[in-house]
Amino acid sequence: MGKFKFPTAYTILFVLIALVAAMTWIVPAGKYQMVTNAALGKEVPVAGTYAPVEAQPQGITAVLLAPIDGLYNHQTYTAGAIDVALFVLIIGGFLGVVNKTGAIDAGIERVTTRLNGREEWMIPILMALFAAGGTIYGMAEESLPFYTLLVPVMMAARFDPLVAAATVLLGAGIGTLAQPLTHLLPSLLPTPQGSPLLRAFCCVLFCC
């Protein structure tokens, strides 16, 4: 009996897509009545209006087109998550080029040499930088490349690899949770009651 090999990310994603498609044949379909909310500028569901509708089971064609539709909907011609996918691909290529130059190894050696005996200071400093990124521009999926960069740095400083993951995740997460300066603020702050933008901003800044 061969040794078990954990499936790749692509295999897991395709299995999940197939499972979701199979559920469309089992789970009853239904929908809410939608009404346009002028304050939000989008349609919102009306409470208590849920009603069953005719099911639309998804077949093999839908399963095969699902990854494409996730990036770009071929029916409505609207963009999906293609910007995030391209960002990850570009950053991955950038890290590959930087790794070939040896800059990462040189940077790791310099950091560990300068902080010899004080390696624990890297954790609060890096967390503060990631928190600043989360506060200013909502750093979330943009932090993915830094996991690859920080793991060898933390291991060279005799820390566990989980410390590197926690530094990025907690730092960026804390900053994203309290982000009064993000570029998404104008679209997030207006409430259904029509609160002025400046008043809502001051409220968020006070809570942060």
mmCIF file of C-alpha atoms in Angstrom:
data_model
loop_
_atom_site.group_PDB
_atom_site.id
_atom_site.type_symbol
_atom_site.label_atom_id
_atom_site.label_comp_id
_atom_site.label_asym_id
_atom_site.label_seq_id
_atom_site.Cartn_x
_atom_site.Cartn_y
_atom_site.Cartn_z
ATOM 1 C CA MET A 1 0.000 0.000 0.000
ATOM 2 C CA GLY A 2 1.438 3.315 -1.127
ATOM 3 C CA LYS A 3 2.037 6.240 1.191
ATOM 4 C CA PHE A 4 -0.849 8.686 1.405
ATOM 5 C CA LYS A 5 -0.183 11.917 -0.481
ATOM 6 C CA PHE A 6 -2.193 14.979 0.438
ATOM 7 C CA PRO A 7 -4.139 16.295 -2.586
ATOM 8 C CA THR A 8 -3.143 19.547 -4.207
ATOM 9 C CA ALA A 9 -5.082 22.783 -3.791
ATOM 10 C CA TYR A 10 -6.538 22.403 -7.282
ATOM 11 C CA THR A 11 -7.839 18.932 -6.475
ATOM 12 C CA ILE A 12 -9.508 20.164 -3.274
ATOM 13 C CA LEU A 13 -11.132 23.096 -5.075
ATOM 14 C CA PHE A 14 -12.527 20.911 -7.866
ATOM 15 C CA VAL A 15 -13.873 18.417 -5.335
ATOM 16 C CA LEU A 16 -15.619 21.241 -3.459
ATOM 17 C CA ILE A 17 -17.096 22.572 -6.710
ATOM 18 C CA ALA A 18 -18.408 19.109 -7.564
ATOM 19 C CA LEU A 19 -19.923 18.718 -4.075
ATOM 20 C CA VAL A 20 -21.675 22.091 -4.303
ATOM 21 C CA ALA A 21 -23.027 21.180 -7.745
ATOM 22 C CA ALA A 22 -24.289 17.871 -6.367
ATOM 23 C CA MET A 23 -26.087 19.708 -3.543
ATOM 24 C CA THR A 24 -28.121 21.646 -6.126
ATOM 25 C CA TRP A 25 -29.838 18.333 -6.934
ATOM 26 C CA ILE A 26 -30.687 17.717 -3.259
ATOM 27 C CA VAL A 27 -31.241 21.028 -1.428
ATOM 28 C CA PRO A 28 -34.585 22.726 -2.244
ATOM 29 C CA ALA A 29 -34.200 26.045 -4.053
ATOM 30 C CA GLY A 30 -35.718 29.321 -2.871
ATOM 31 C CA LYS A 31 -35.229 33.065 -2.943
ATOM 32 C CA TYR A 32 -36.216 36.327 -1.275
ATOM 33 C CA GLN A 33 -37.966 39.257 -2.879
ATOM 34 C CA MET A 34 -35.475 42.041 -3.482
ATOM 35 C CA VAL A 35 -35.959 45.783 -3.148
ATOM 36 C CA THR A 36 -33.581 48.596 -4.068
ATOM 37 C CA ASN A 37 -32.201 50.471 -1.071
ATOM 38 C CA ALA A 38 -31.455 54.033 -2.163
ATOM 39 C CA ALA A 39 -29.072 54.694 0.716
ATOM 40 C CA LEU A 40 -26.956 51.618 0.009
ATOM 41 C CA GLY A 41 -27.319 51.826 -3.761
ATOM 42 C CA LYS A 42 -28.031 48.119 -4.139
ATOM 43 C CA GLU A 43 -30.789 45.541 -3.831
ATOM 44 C CA VAL A 44 -31.437 44.008 -0.410
ATOM 45 C CA PRO A 45 -33.678 41.061 0.565
ATOM 46 C CA VAL A 46 -37.036 41.685 2.203
ATOM 47 C CA ALA A 47 -37.479 39.798 5.474
ATOM 48 C CA GLY A 48 -40.258 37.215 5.513
ATOM 49 C CA THR A 49 -40.563 36.938 1.721
ATOM 50 C CA TYR A 50 -38.624 33.713 1.238
ATOM 51 C CA ALA A 51 -40.436 31.347 -1.102
ATOM 52 C CA PRO A 52 -39.515 28.095 -2.887
ATOM 53 C CA VAL A 53 -38.652 28.333 -6.579
ATOM 54 C CA GLU A 54 -37.990 25.834 -9.312
ATOM 55 C CA ALA A 55 -34.660 24.104 -8.807
ATOM 56 C CA GLN A 56 -31.860 24.557 -11.320
ATOM 57 C CA PRO A 57 -29.534 21.566 -10.856
ATOM 58 C CA GLN A 58 -26.018 22.164 -12.082
ATOM 59 C CA GLY A 59 -24.379 19.658 -14.411
ATOM 60 C CA ILE A 60 -20.902 18.846 -15.644
ATOM 61 C CA THR A 61 -20.749 21.942 -17.860
ATOM 62 C CA ALA A 62 -21.434 24.223 -14.892
ATOM 63 C CA VAL A 63 -18.759 22.459 -12.848
ATOM 64 C CA LEU A 64 -16.171 22.945 -15.590
ATOM 65 C CA LEU A 65 -17.120 26.593 -16.106
ATOM 66 C CA ALA A 66 -17.214 27.425 -12.383
ATOM 67 C CA PRO A 67 -13.487 28.331 -12.096
ATOM 68 C CA ILE A 68 -13.790 30.580 -15.160
ATOM 69 C CA ASP A 69 -16.958 32.239 -13.873
ATOM 70 C CA GLY A 70 -15.207 32.876 -10.583
ATOM 71 C CA LEU A 71 -12.722 35.039 -12.447
ATOM 72 C CA TYR A 72 -14.970 36.457 -15.175
ATOM 73 C CA ASN A 73 -18.655 35.710 -15.706
ATOM 74 C CA HIS A 74 -19.075 34.598 -19.328
ATOM 75 C CA GLN A 75 -22.811 35.306 -19.234
ATOM 76 C CA THR A 76 -22.991 38.801 -17.721
ATOM 77 C CA TYR A 77 -19.476 39.853 -18.781
ATOM 78 C CA THR A 78 -18.680 41.109 -15.287
ATOM 79 C CA ALA A 79 -15.368 40.688 -13.489
ATOM 80 C CA GLY A 80 -15.189 38.375 -10.494
ATOM 81 C CA ALA A 81 -12.046 37.635 -8.508
ATOM 82 C CA ILE A 82 -9.704 38.013 -11.465
ATOM 83 C CA ASP A 83 -7.970 41.001 -9.854
ATOM 84 C CA VAL A 84 -7.032 38.928 -6.789
ATOM 85 C CA ALA A 85 -5.885 35.994 -8.944
ATOM 86 C CA LEU A 86 -3.681 38.214 -11.100
ATOM 87 C CA PHE A 87 -2.281 39.898 -8.005
ATOM 88 C CA VAL A 88 -1.243 36.553 -6.503
ATOM 89 C CA LEU A 89 0.296 35.416 -9.822
ATOM 90 C CA ILE A 90 2.260 38.651 -10.227
ATOM 91 C CA ILE A 91 3.504 38.561 -6.630
ATOM 92 C CA GLY A 92 4.449 34.900 -7.037
ATOM 93 C CA GLY A 93 6.496 35.729 -10.128
ATOM 94 C CA PHE A 94 8.105 38.654 -8.311
ATOM 95 C CA LEU A 95 9.122 36.425 -5.388
ATOM 96 C CA GLY A 96 10.544 33.878 -7.818
ATOM 97 C CA VAL A 97 12.749 36.508 -9.467
ATOM 98 C CA VAL A 98 13.848 37.943 -6.112
ATOM 99 C CA ASN A 99 14.670 34.456 -4.825
ATOM 100 C CA LYS A 100 16.864 33.792 -7.867
ATOM 101 C CA THR A 101 18.904 36.944 -7.169
ATOM 102 C CA GLY A 102 19.708 35.773 -3.642
ATOM 103 C CA ALA A 103 18.325 38.975 -2.123
ATOM 104 C CA ILE A 104 16.088 37.065 0.299
ATOM 105 C CA ASP A 105 18.971 35.003 1.676
ATOM 106 C CA ALA A 106 21.124 38.112 2.030
ATOM 107 C CA GLY A 107 18.324 39.957 3.807
ATOM 108 C CA ILE A 108 17.751 37.069 6.215
ATOM 109 C CA GLU A 109 21.453 36.923 7.071
ATOM 110 C CA ARG A 110 21.607 40.687 7.660
ATOM 111 C CA VAL A 111 18.508 40.755 9.862
ATOM 112 C CA THR A 112 19.629 37.845 12.028
ATOM 113 C CA THR A 113 23.098 39.389 12.376
ATOM 114 C CA ARG A 114 21.832 42.847 13.360
ATOM 115 C CA LEU A 115 19.277 41.442 15.827
ATOM 116 C CA ASN A 116 21.508 38.779 17.328
ATOM 117 C CA GLY A 117 20.123 38.117 20.798
ATOM 118 C CA ARG A 118 17.152 40.443 20.228
ATOM 119 C CA GLU A 119 15.242 38.452 17.614
ATOM 120 C CA GLU A 120 11.980 38.752 19.546
ATOM 121 C CA TRP A 121 11.838 42.444 18.581
ATOM 122 C CA MET A 122 11.038 41.376 15.022
ATOM 123 C CA ILE A 123 7.589 40.214 16.075
ATOM 124 C CA PRO A 124 6.138 43.534 17.378
ATOM 125 C CA ILE A 125 7.912 45.569 14.675
ATOM 126 C CA LEU A 126 6.580 43.423 11.827
ATOM 127 C CA MET A 127 3.112 43.203 13.376
ATOM 128 C CA ALA A 128 3.017 47.002 13.599
ATOM 129 C CA LEU A 129 3.960 47.289 9.921
ATOM 130 C CA PHE A 130 1.306 44.790 8.849
ATOM 131 C CA ALA A 131 -1.263 46.497 11.071
ATOM 132 C CA ALA A 132 -0.410 49.808 9.391
ATOM 133 C CA GLY A 133 -0.981 48.187 6.002
ATOM 134 C CA GLY A 134 -4.330 46.828 7.147
ATOM 135 C CA THR A 135 -5.368 50.197 8.563
ATOM 136 C CA ILE A 136 -4.362 52.263 5.539
ATOM 137 C CA TYR A 137 -5.520 50.135 2.614
ATOM 138 C CA GLY A 138 -7.228 47.051 4.033
ATOM 139 C CA MET A 139 -4.340 44.605 3.682
ATOM 140 C CA ALA A 140 -5.859 41.124 3.584
ATOM 141 C CA GLU A 141 -5.096 38.808 0.637
ATOM 142 C CA GLU A 142 -2.244 41.201 -0.188
ATOM 143 C CA SER A 143 -0.379 39.709 2.781
ATOM 144 C CA LEU A 144 -0.137 36.231 1.209
ATOM 145 C CA PRO A 145 3.406 36.646 -0.209
ATOM 146 C CA PHE A 146 4.776 37.687 3.168
ATOM 147 C CA TYR A 147 4.074 34.254 4.645
ATOM 148 C CA THR A 148 6.657 32.807 2.253
ATOM 149 C CA LEU A 149 9.119 35.571 3.042
ATOM 150 C CA LEU A 150 8.829 35.477 6.824
ATOM 151 C CA VAL A 151 8.935 31.714 7.441
ATOM 152 C CA PRO A 152 12.674 31.354 6.654
ATOM 153 C CA VAL A 153 13.415 34.574 8.554
ATOM 154 C CA MET A 154 11.673 33.316 11.695
ATOM 155 C CA MET A 155 13.259 29.879 11.402
ATOM 156 C CA ALA A 156 16.702 31.492 11.104
ATOM 157 C CA ALA A 157 15.875 33.406 14.292
ATOM 158 C CA ARG A 158 15.031 30.061 15.966
ATOM 159 C CA PHE A 159 11.272 30.630 16.026
ATOM 160 C CA ASP A 160 8.553 28.213 15.002
ATOM 161 C CA PRO A 161 7.102 28.702 11.473
ATOM 162 C CA LEU A 162 3.719 29.308 13.113
ATOM 163 C CA VAL A 163 5.187 32.481 14.621
ATOM 164 C CA ALA A 164 5.699 33.826 11.097
ATOM 165 C CA ALA A 165 2.124 32.980 10.118
ATOM 166 C CA ALA A 166 0.725 34.504 13.313
ATOM 167 C CA THR A 167 2.779 37.679 12.852
ATOM 168 C CA VAL A 168 1.308 38.301 9.401
ATOM 169 C CA LEU A 169 -2.208 37.083 10.172
ATOM 170 C CA LEU A 170 -2.687 38.909 13.463
ATOM 171 C CA GLY A 171 -0.906 42.072 12.363
ATOM 172 C CA ALA A 172 -2.830 42.503 9.126
ATOM 173 C CA GLY A 173 -6.049 41.263 10.738
ATOM 174 C CA ILE A 174 -5.930 43.773 13.588
ATOM 175 C CA GLY A 175 -5.238 46.585 11.161
ATOM 176 C CA THR A 176 -8.054 45.507 8.855
ATOM 177 C CA LEU A 177 -10.549 45.297 11.716
ATOM 178 C CA ALA A 178 -9.795 48.898 12.708
ATOM 179 C CA GLN A 179 -9.206 50.702 9.410
ATOM 180 C CA PRO A 180 -10.358 54.325 9.490
ATOM 181 C CA LEU A 181 -8.178 55.267 6.496
ATOM 182 C CA THR A 182 -8.980 52.531 3.977
ATOM 183 C CA HIS A 183 -9.914 53.428 0.402
ATOM 184 C CA LEU A 184 -13.114 51.396 0.862
ATOM 185 C CA LEU A 185 -14.390 53.759 3.552
ATOM 186 C CA PRO A 186 -16.658 55.927 1.353
ATOM 187 C CA SER A 187 -18.567 52.883 0.119
ATOM 188 C CA LEU A 188 -18.827 51.245 3.546
ATOM 189 C CA LEU A 189 -19.749 54.087 5.877
ATOM 190 C CA PRO A 190 -23.075 55.389 4.484
ATOM 191 C CA THR A 191 -25.859 53.675 6.418
ATOM 192 C CA PRO A 192 -29.454 52.886 5.399
ATOM 193 C CA GLN A 193 -30.521 55.820 7.589
ATOM 194 C CA GLY A 194 -28.405 58.168 5.476
ATOM 195 C CA SER A 195 -25.846 59.217 8.111
ATOM 196 C CA PRO A 196 -23.416 61.873 6.826
ATOM 197 C CA LEU A 197 -20.030 60.513 5.754
ATOM 198 C CA LEU A 198 -17.996 62.777 8.073
ATOM 199 C CA ARG A 199 -20.088 61.851 11.124
ATOM 200 C CA ALA A 200 -19.754 58.148 10.362
ATOM 201 C CA PHE A 201 -16.007 58.527 9.813
ATOM 202 C CA CYS A 202 -15.591 60.273 13.177
ATOM 203 C CA CYS A 203 -17.515 57.435 14.836
ATOM 204 C CA VAL A 204 -15.247 54.789 13.282
ATOM 205 C CA LEU A 205 -12.118 56.776 14.192
ATOM 206 C CA PHE A 206 -13.312 57.085 17.801
ATOM 207 C CA CYS A 207 -14.007 53.336 18.022
ATOM 208 C CA CYS A 208 -10.551 52.546 16.644
#
